[in-house]
């Protein structure tokens, strides 16, 4: 149990959530949108993979 707390404390967060938390939210949204099977797996995996690469800035896109 103590190891779990240490592991969670060292998990890197992105926008306030760990990748596993983002993955859970993405899976929930994909299910709500009706994705299933291979499409569900591919889309959720790609979305989780992209999270660490997203860079937010204050400037507008032009």
PDB file of N, CA, C and O in Angstrom:
ATOM      1  N   UNK A   1       0.823  -1.194   0.000  1.00  0.00           N
ATOM      2  CA  UNK A   1       0.000   0.000   0.000  1.00  0.00           C
ATOM      3  C   UNK A   1       0.869   1.261   0.000  1.00  0.00           C
ATOM      4  O   UNK A   1       0.579   2.194  -0.709  1.00  0.00           O
ATOM      5  N   UNK A   2       1.925   1.260   0.764  1.00  0.00           N
ATOM      6  CA  UNK A   2       2.827   2.409   0.785  1.00  0.00           C
ATOM      7  C   UNK A   2       3.481   2.596  -0.578  1.00  0.00           C
ATOM      8  O   UNK A   2       3.698   3.718  -1.007  1.00  0.00           O
ATOM      9  N   UNK A   3       3.790   1.500  -1.270  1.00  0.00           N
ATOM     10  CA  UNK A   3       4.386   1.605  -2.599  1.00  0.00           C
ATOM     11  C   UNK A   3       3.445   2.275  -3.575  1.00  0.00           C
ATOM     12  O   UNK A   3       3.870   3.023  -4.448  1.00  0.00           O
ATOM     13  N   UNK A   4       2.146   2.002  -3.466  1.00  0.00           N
ATOM     14  CA  UNK A   4       1.173   2.636  -4.354  1.00  0.00           C
ATOM     15  C   UNK A   4       1.179   4.150  -4.160  1.00  0.00           C
ATOM     16  O   UNK A   4       1.122   4.895  -5.123  1.00  0.00           O
ATOM     17  N   UNK A   5       1.258   4.600  -2.915  1.00  0.00           N
ATOM     18  CA  UNK A   5       1.269   6.033  -2.634  1.00  0.00           C
ATOM     19  C   UNK A   5       2.517   6.683  -3.226  1.00  0.00           C
ATOM     20  O   UNK A   5       2.449   7.758  -3.813  1.00  0.00           O
ATOM     21  N   UNK A   6       3.653   6.016  -3.103  1.00  0.00           N
ATOM     22  CA  UNK A   6       4.888   6.547  -3.676  1.00  0.00           C
ATOM     23  C   UNK A   6       4.794   6.572  -5.187  1.00  0.00           C
ATOM     24  O   UNK A   6       5.155   7.551  -5.829  1.00  0.00           O
ATOM     25  N   UNK A   7       4.273   5.491  -5.774  1.00  0.00           N
ATOM     26  CA  UNK A   7       4.142   5.430  -7.227  1.00  0.00           C
ATOM     27  C   UNK A   7       3.237   6.536  -7.737  1.00  0.00           C
ATOM     28  O   UNK A   7       3.539   7.206  -8.705  1.00  0.00           O
ATOM     29  N   UNK A   8       2.119   6.766  -7.073  1.00  0.00           N
ATOM     30  CA  UNK A   8       1.201   7.815  -7.498  1.00  0.00           C
ATOM     31  C   UNK A   8       1.826   9.190  -7.323  1.00  0.00           C
ATOM     32  O   UNK A   8       1.632  10.067  -8.138  1.00  0.00           O
ATOM     33  N   UNK A   9       2.607   9.370  -6.264  1.00  0.00           N
ATOM     34  CA  UNK A   9       3.225  10.662  -6.009  1.00  0.00           C
ATOM     35  C   UNK A   9       4.278  10.991  -7.065  1.00  0.00           C
ATOM     36  O   UNK A   9       4.527  12.149  -7.348  1.00  0.00           O
ATOM     37  N   UNK A  10       4.909   9.972  -7.655  1.00  0.00           N
ATOM     38  CA  UNK A  10       5.952  10.222  -8.644  1.00  0.00           C
ATOM     39  C   UNK A  10       5.425  10.191 -10.076  1.00  0.00           C
ATOM     40  O   UNK A  10       6.178  10.488 -10.987  1.00  0.00           O
ATOM     41  N   UNK A  11       4.164   9.821 -10.283  1.00  0.00           N
ATOM     42  CA  UNK A  11       3.586   9.848 -11.635  1.00  0.00           C
ATOM     43  C   UNK A  11       3.555  11.287 -12.126  1.00  0.00           C
ATOM     44  O   UNK A  11       3.117  12.192 -11.422  1.00  0.00           O
ATOM     45  N   UNK A  12       4.026  11.499 -13.343  1.00  0.00           N
ATOM     46  CA  UNK A  12       4.001  12.836 -13.926  1.00  0.00           C
ATOM     47  C   UNK A  12       2.563  13.207 -14.258  1.00  0.00           C
ATOM     48  O   UNK A  12       1.795  12.380 -14.732  1.00  0.00           O
ATOM     49  N   UNK A  13       2.217  14.441 -14.013  1.00  0.00           N
ATOM     50  CA  UNK A  13       0.871  14.893 -14.343  1.00  0.00           C
ATOM     51  C   UNK A  13       0.908  15.825 -15.543  1.00  0.00           C
ATOM     52  O   UNK A  13       1.882  16.533 -15.783  1.00  0.00           O
ATOM     53  N   UNK A  14      -0.161  15.782 -16.284  1.00  0.00           N
ATOM     54  CA  UNK A  14      -0.362  16.655 -17.433  1.00  0.00           C
ATOM     55  C   UNK A  14      -1.698  17.340 -17.233  1.00  0.00           C
ATOM     56  O   UNK A  14      -2.727  16.675 -17.155  1.00  0.00           O
ATOM     57  N   UNK A  15      -1.663  18.661 -17.089  1.00  0.00           N
ATOM     58  CA  UNK A  15      -2.892  19.431 -16.895  1.00  0.00           C
ATOM     59  C   UNK A  15      -3.665  18.934 -15.681  1.00  0.00           C
ATOM     60  O   UNK A  15      -4.884  18.858 -15.685  1.00  0.00           O
ATOM     61  N   UNK A  16      -2.931  18.537 -14.633  1.00  0.00           N
ATOM     62  CA  UNK A  16      -3.538  18.166 -13.368  1.00  0.00           C
ATOM     63  C   UNK A  16      -3.921  16.709 -13.223  1.00  0.00           C
ATOM     64  O   UNK A  16      -4.397  16.311 -12.172  1.00  0.00           O
ATOM     65  N   UNK A  17      -3.731  15.892 -14.258  1.00  0.00           N
ATOM     66  CA  UNK A  17      -4.078  14.475 -14.175  1.00  0.00           C
ATOM     67  C   UNK A  17      -2.906  13.623 -14.646  1.00  0.00           C
ATOM     68  O   UNK A  17      -2.125  14.046 -15.500  1.00  0.00           O
ATOM     69  N   UNK A  18      -2.819  12.413 -14.108  1.00  0.00           N
ATOM     70  CA  UNK A  18      -1.824  11.469 -14.610  1.00  0.00           C
ATOM     71  C   UNK A  18      -2.313  10.903 -15.936  1.00  0.00           C
ATOM     72  O   UNK A  18      -3.496  11.031 -16.280  1.00  0.00           O
ATOM     73  N   UNK A  19      -1.411  10.261 -16.670  1.00  0.00           N
ATOM     74  CA  UNK A  19      -1.826   9.656 -17.938  1.00  0.00           C
ATOM     75  C   UNK A  19      -2.906   8.610 -17.738  1.00  0.00           C
ATOM     76  O   UNK A  19      -3.821   8.495 -18.548  1.00  0.00           O
ATOM     77  N   UNK A  20      -2.832   7.851 -16.641  1.00  0.00           N
ATOM     78  CA  UNK A  20      -3.867   6.839 -16.409  1.00  0.00           C
ATOM     79  C   UNK A  20      -5.225   7.496 -16.138  1.00  0.00           C
ATOM     80  O   UNK A  20      -6.257   6.977 -16.564  1.00  0.00           O
ATOM     81  N   UNK A  21      -5.225   8.645 -15.480  1.00  0.00           N
ATOM     82  CA  UNK A  21      -6.485   9.352 -15.259  1.00  0.00           C
ATOM     83  C   UNK A  21      -7.034   9.907 -16.574  1.00  0.00           C
ATOM     84  O   UNK A  21      -8.237   9.846 -16.828  1.00  0.00           O
ATOM     85  N   UNK A  22      -6.147  10.462 -17.402  1.00  0.00           N
ATOM     86  CA  UNK A  22      -6.586  10.926 -18.721  1.00  0.00           C
ATOM     87  C   UNK A  22      -7.135   9.762 -19.536  1.00  0.00           C
ATOM     88  O   UNK A  22      -8.161   9.895 -20.204  1.00  0.00           O
ATOM     89  N   UNK A  23      -6.443   8.623 -19.491  1.00  0.00           N
ATOM     90  CA  UNK A  23      -6.882   7.448 -20.258  1.00  0.00           C
ATOM     91  C   UNK A  23      -8.289   7.039 -19.850  1.00  0.00           C
ATOM     92  O   UNK A  23      -9.127   6.727 -20.707  1.00  0.00           O
ATOM     93  N   UNK A  24      -8.555   7.042 -18.560  1.00  0.00           N
ATOM     94  CA  UNK A  24      -9.890   6.671 -18.072  1.00  0.00           C
ATOM     95  C   UNK A  24     -10.943   7.646 -18.594  1.00  0.00           C
ATOM     96  O   UNK A  24     -12.014   7.236 -19.040  1.00  0.00           O
ATOM     97  N   UNK A  25     -10.646   8.930 -18.561  1.00  0.00           N
ATOM     98  CA  UNK A  25     -11.595   9.934 -19.059  1.00  0.00           C
ATOM     99  C   UNK A  25     -11.814   9.788 -20.560  1.00  0.00           C
ATOM    100  O   UNK A  25     -12.937   9.912 -21.049  1.00  0.00           O
ATOM    101  N   UNK A  26     -10.741   9.525 -21.297  1.00  0.00           N
ATOM    102  CA  UNK A  26     -10.847   9.345 -22.748  1.00  0.00           C
ATOM    103  C   UNK A  26     -11.678   8.117 -23.070  1.00  0.00           C
ATOM    104  O   UNK A  26     -12.544   8.150 -23.953  1.00  0.00           O
ATOM    105  N   UNK A  27     -11.444   7.016 -22.345  1.00  0.00           N
ATOM    106  CA  UNK A  27     -12.246   5.798 -22.575  1.00  0.00           C
ATOM    107  C   UNK A  27     -13.725   6.059 -22.297  1.00  0.00           C
ATOM    108  O   UNK A  27     -14.593   5.619 -23.048  1.00  0.00           O
ATOM    109  N   UNK A  28     -14.003   6.812 -21.237  1.00  0.00           N
ATOM    110  CA  UNK A  28     -15.395   7.124 -20.905  1.00  0.00           C
ATOM    111  C   UNK A  28     -16.036   7.951 -22.028  1.00  0.00           C
ATOM    112  O   UNK A  28     -17.162   7.666 -22.461  1.00  0.00           O
ATOM    113  N   UNK A  29     -15.332   8.969 -22.502  1.00  0.00           N
ATOM    114  CA  UNK A  29     -15.870   9.796 -23.583  1.00  0.00           C
ATOM    115  C   UNK A  29     -16.066   8.998 -24.861  1.00  0.00           C
ATOM    116  O   UNK A  29     -17.075   9.158 -25.555  1.00  0.00           O
ATOM    117  N   UNK A  30     -15.102   8.136 -25.188  1.00  0.00           N
ATOM    118  CA  UNK A  30     -15.215   7.322 -26.399  1.00  0.00           C
ATOM    119  C   UNK A  30     -16.424   6.403 -26.312  1.00  0.00           C
ATOM    120  O   UNK A  30     -17.150   6.221 -27.295  1.00  0.00           O
ATOM    121  N   UNK A  31     -16.652   5.824 -25.152  1.00  0.00           N
ATOM    122  CA  UNK A  31     -17.810   4.961 -24.953  1.00  0.00           C
ATOM    123  C   UNK A  31     -19.100   5.755 -25.113  1.00  0.00           C
ATOM    124  O   UNK A  31     -20.045   5.308 -25.769  1.00  0.00           O
ATOM    125  N   UNK A  32     -19.134   6.966 -24.527  1.00  0.00           N
ATOM    126  CA  UNK A  32     -20.322   7.815 -24.651  1.00  0.00           C
ATOM    127  C   UNK A  32     -20.601   8.177 -26.109  1.00  0.00           C
ATOM    128  O   UNK A  32     -21.747   8.357 -26.497  1.00  0.00           O
ATOM    129  N   UNK A  33     -19.546   8.277 -26.907  1.00  0.00           N
ATOM    130  CA  UNK A  33     -19.702   8.620 -28.333  1.00  0.00           C
ATOM    131  C   UNK A  33     -20.013   7.398 -29.186  1.00  0.00           C
ATOM    132  O   UNK A  33     -20.181   7.512 -30.391  1.00  0.00           O
ATOM    133  N   UNK A  34     -20.040   6.221 -28.559  1.00  0.00           N
ATOM    134  CA  UNK A  34     -20.429   5.023 -29.287  1.00  0.00           C
ATOM    135  C   UNK A  34     -19.292   4.285 -29.974  1.00  0.00           C
ATOM    136  O   UNK A  34     -19.549   3.404 -30.797  1.00  0.00           O
ATOM    137  N   UNK A  35     -18.044   4.634 -29.662  1.00  0.00           N
ATOM    138  CA  UNK A  35     -16.922   3.914 -30.274  1.00  0.00           C
ATOM    139  C   UNK A  35     -16.797   2.529 -29.651  1.00  0.00           C
ATOM    140  O   UNK A  35     -16.963   2.363 -28.455  1.00  0.00           O
ATOM    141  N   UNK A  36     -16.487   1.554 -30.484  1.00  0.00           N
ATOM    142  CA  UNK A  36     -16.341   0.180 -30.004  1.00  0.00           C
ATOM    143  C   UNK A  36     -15.216  -0.513 -30.762  1.00  0.00           C
ATOM    144  O   UNK A  36     -14.744  -0.021 -31.785  1.00  0.00           O
ATOM    145  N   UNK A  37     -14.831  -1.650 -30.251  1.00  0.00           N
ATOM    146  CA  UNK A  37     -13.898  -2.536 -30.937  1.00  0.00           C
ATOM    147  C   UNK A  37     -12.562  -1.904 -31.275  1.00  0.00           C
ATOM    148  O   UNK A  37     -11.981  -1.162 -30.491  1.00  0.00           O
ATOM    149  N   UNK A  38     -12.083  -2.198 -32.477  1.00  0.00           N
ATOM    150  CA  UNK A  38     -10.758  -1.760 -32.921  1.00  0.00           C
ATOM    151  C   UNK A  38     -10.676  -0.236 -33.013  1.00  0.00           C
ATOM    152  O   UNK A  38      -9.652   0.355 -32.680  1.00  0.00           O
ATOM    153  N   UNK A  39     -11.741   0.414 -33.441  1.00  0.00           N
ATOM    154  CA  UNK A  39     -11.749   1.877 -33.533  1.00  0.00           C
ATOM    155  C   UNK A  39     -11.590   2.478 -32.140  1.00  0.00           C
ATOM    156  O   UNK A  39     -10.799   3.404 -31.935  1.00  0.00           O
ATOM    157  N   UNK A  40     -12.317   1.950 -31.173  1.00  0.00           N
ATOM    158  CA  UNK A  40     -12.222   2.404 -29.784  1.00  0.00           C
ATOM    159  C   UNK A  40     -10.785   2.288 -29.286  1.00  0.00           C
ATOM    160  O   UNK A  40     -10.225   3.233 -28.735  1.00  0.00           O
ATOM    161  N   UNK A  41     -10.176   1.115 -29.495  1.00  0.00           N
ATOM    162  CA  UNK A  41      -8.804   0.878 -29.027  1.00  0.00           C
ATOM    163  C   UNK A  41      -7.818   1.830 -29.694  1.00  0.00           C
ATOM    164  O   UNK A  41      -6.948   2.399 -29.041  1.00  0.00           O
ATOM    165  N   UNK A  42      -7.936   1.997 -30.998  1.00  0.00           N
ATOM    166  CA  UNK A  42      -7.008   2.850 -31.741  1.00  0.00           C
ATOM    167  C   UNK A  42      -7.140   4.313 -31.331  1.00  0.00           C
ATOM    168  O   UNK A  42      -6.141   4.999 -31.088  1.00  0.00           O
ATOM    169  N   UNK A  43      -8.360   4.800 -31.249  1.00  0.00           N
ATOM    170  CA  UNK A  43      -8.591   6.204 -30.922  1.00  0.00           C
ATOM    171  C   UNK A  43      -8.148   6.519 -29.495  1.00  0.00           C
ATOM    172  O   UNK A  43      -7.473   7.526 -29.253  1.00  0.00           O
ATOM    173  N   UNK A  44      -8.506   5.672 -28.545  1.00  0.00           N
ATOM    174  CA  UNK A  44      -8.121   5.950 -27.158  1.00  0.00           C
ATOM    175  C   UNK A  44      -6.611   5.855 -26.975  1.00  0.00           C
ATOM    176  O   UNK A  44      -6.018   6.689 -26.285  1.00  0.00           O
ATOM    177  N   UNK A  45      -5.966   4.893 -27.610  1.00  0.00           N
ATOM    178  CA  UNK A  45      -4.510   4.761 -27.497  1.00  0.00           C
ATOM    179  C   UNK A  45      -3.813   5.988 -28.084  1.00  0.00           C
ATOM    180  O   UNK A  45      -2.866   6.519 -27.489  1.00  0.00           O
ATOM    181  N   UNK A  46      -4.267   6.446 -29.232  1.00  0.00           N
ATOM    182  CA  UNK A  46      -3.656   7.610 -29.874  1.00  0.00           C
ATOM    183  C   UNK A  46      -3.865   8.864 -29.032  1.00  0.00           C
ATOM    184  O   UNK A  46      -2.951   9.682 -28.873  1.00  0.00           O
ATOM    185  N   UNK A  47      -5.043   9.026 -28.466  1.00  0.00           N
ATOM    186  CA  UNK A  47      -5.322  10.196 -27.638  1.00  0.00           C
ATOM    187  C   UNK A  47      -4.410  10.230 -26.411  1.00  0.00           C
ATOM    188  O   UNK A  47      -3.842  11.273 -26.080  1.00  0.00           O
ATOM    189  N   UNK A  48      -4.247   9.098 -25.741  1.00  0.00           N
ATOM    190  CA  UNK A  48      -3.379   9.038 -24.566  1.00  0.00           C
ATOM    191  C   UNK A  48      -1.931   9.309 -24.972  1.00  0.00           C
ATOM    192  O   UNK A  48      -1.204  10.022 -24.284  1.00  0.00           O
ATOM    193  N   UNK A  49      -1.517   8.774 -26.109  1.00  0.00           N
ATOM    194  CA  UNK A  49      -0.158   8.977 -26.605  1.00  0.00           C
ATOM    195  C   UNK A  49       0.126  10.458 -26.868  1.00  0.00           C
ATOM    196  O   UNK A  49       1.236  10.941 -26.665  1.00  0.00           O
ATOM    197  N   UNK A  50      -0.892  11.200 -27.300  1.00  0.00           N
ATOM    198  CA  UNK A  50      -0.713  12.606 -27.656  1.00  0.00           C
ATOM    199  C   UNK A  50      -0.660  13.544 -26.453  1.00  0.00           C
ATOM    200  O   UNK A  50      -0.091  14.633 -26.556  1.00  0.00           O
ATOM    201  N   UNK A  51      -1.213  13.157 -25.325  1.00  0.00           N
ATOM    202  CA  UNK A  51      -1.293  14.050 -24.156  1.00  0.00           C
ATOM    203  C   UNK A  51       0.054  14.691 -23.809  1.00  0.00           C
ATOM    204  O   UNK A  51       0.112  15.905 -23.647  1.00  0.00           O
ATOM    205  N   UNK A  52       1.142  13.920 -23.688  1.00  0.00           N
ATOM    206  CA  UNK A  52       2.413  14.563 -23.308  1.00  0.00           C
ATOM    207  C   UNK A  52       2.972  15.528 -24.361  1.00  0.00           C
ATOM    208  O   UNK A  52       3.842  16.324 -24.056  1.00  0.00           O
ATOM    209  N   UNK A  53       2.469  15.471 -25.584  1.00  0.00           N
ATOM    210  CA  UNK A  53       3.005  16.325 -26.650  1.00  0.00           C
ATOM    211  C   UNK A  53       2.236  17.625 -26.802  1.00  0.00           C
ATOM    212  O   UNK A  53       2.666  18.507 -27.543  1.00  0.00           O
ATOM    213  N   UNK A  54       1.121  17.765 -26.126  1.00  0.00           N
ATOM    214  CA  UNK A  54       0.285  18.961 -26.265  1.00  0.00           C
ATOM    215  C   UNK A  54       0.933  20.130 -25.535  1.00  0.00           C
ATOM    216  O   UNK A  54       1.317  20.005 -24.378  1.00  0.00           O
ATOM    217  N   UNK A  55       1.081  21.219 -26.215  1.00  0.00           N
ATOM    218  CA  UNK A  55       1.653  22.426 -25.619  1.00  0.00           C
ATOM    219  C   UNK A  55       0.610  23.540 -25.712  1.00  0.00           C
ATOM    220  O   UNK A  55       0.133  23.867 -26.800  1.00  0.00           O
ATOM    221  N   UNK A  56       0.283  24.104 -24.581  1.00  0.00           N
ATOM    222  CA  UNK A  56      -0.687  25.199 -24.550  1.00  0.00           C
ATOM    223  C   UNK A  56       0.061  26.517 -24.425  1.00  0.00           C
ATOM    224  O   UNK A  56       1.067  26.609 -23.715  1.00  0.00           O
ATOM    225  N   UNK A  57      -0.433  27.535 -25.102  1.00  0.00           N
ATOM    226  CA  UNK A  57       0.135  28.864 -24.916  1.00  0.00           C
ATOM    227  C   UNK A  57      -0.996  29.878 -24.911  1.00  0.00           C
ATOM    228  O   UNK A  57      -2.137  29.567 -25.241  1.00  0.00           O
ATOM    229  N   UNK A  58      -0.667  31.097 -24.525  1.00  0.00           N
ATOM    230  CA  UNK A  58      -1.692  32.129 -24.415  1.00  0.00           C
ATOM    231  C   UNK A  58      -1.984  32.823 -25.745  1.00  0.00           C
ATOM    232  O   UNK A  58      -2.973  33.493 -25.875  1.00  0.00           O
ATOM    233  N   UNK A  59      -1.098  32.659 -26.716  1.00  0.00           N
ATOM    234  CA  UNK A  59      -1.290  33.321 -28.001  1.00  0.00           C
ATOM    235  C   UNK A  59      -2.354  32.630 -28.835  1.00  0.00           C
ATOM    236  O   UNK A  59      -2.497  31.426 -28.794  1.00  0.00           O
ATOM    237  N   UNK A  60      -3.059  33.409 -29.599  1.00  0.00           N
ATOM    238  CA  UNK A  60      -4.064  32.834 -30.484  1.00  0.00           C
ATOM    239  C   UNK A  60      -3.409  32.195 -31.690  1.00  0.00           C
ATOM    240  O   UNK A  60      -2.295  32.524 -32.067  1.00  0.00           O
ATOM    241  N   UNK A  61      -4.111  31.269 -32.311  1.00  0.00           N
ATOM    242  CA  UNK A  61      -3.593  30.635 -33.508  1.00  0.00           C
ATOM    243  C   UNK A  61      -3.874  31.523 -34.703  1.00  0.00           C
ATOM    244  O   UNK A  61      -4.953  32.062 -34.849  1.00  0.00           O
ATOM    245  N   UNK A  62      -2.868  31.681 -35.564  1.00  0.00           N
ATOM    246  CA  UNK A  62      -3.057  32.520 -36.752  1.00  0.00           C
ATOM    247  C   UNK A  62      -2.688  31.764 -37.972  1.00  0.00           C
ATOM    248  O   UNK A  62      -1.845  30.985 -38.051  1.00  0.00           O
TER     249      UNK A  62
END
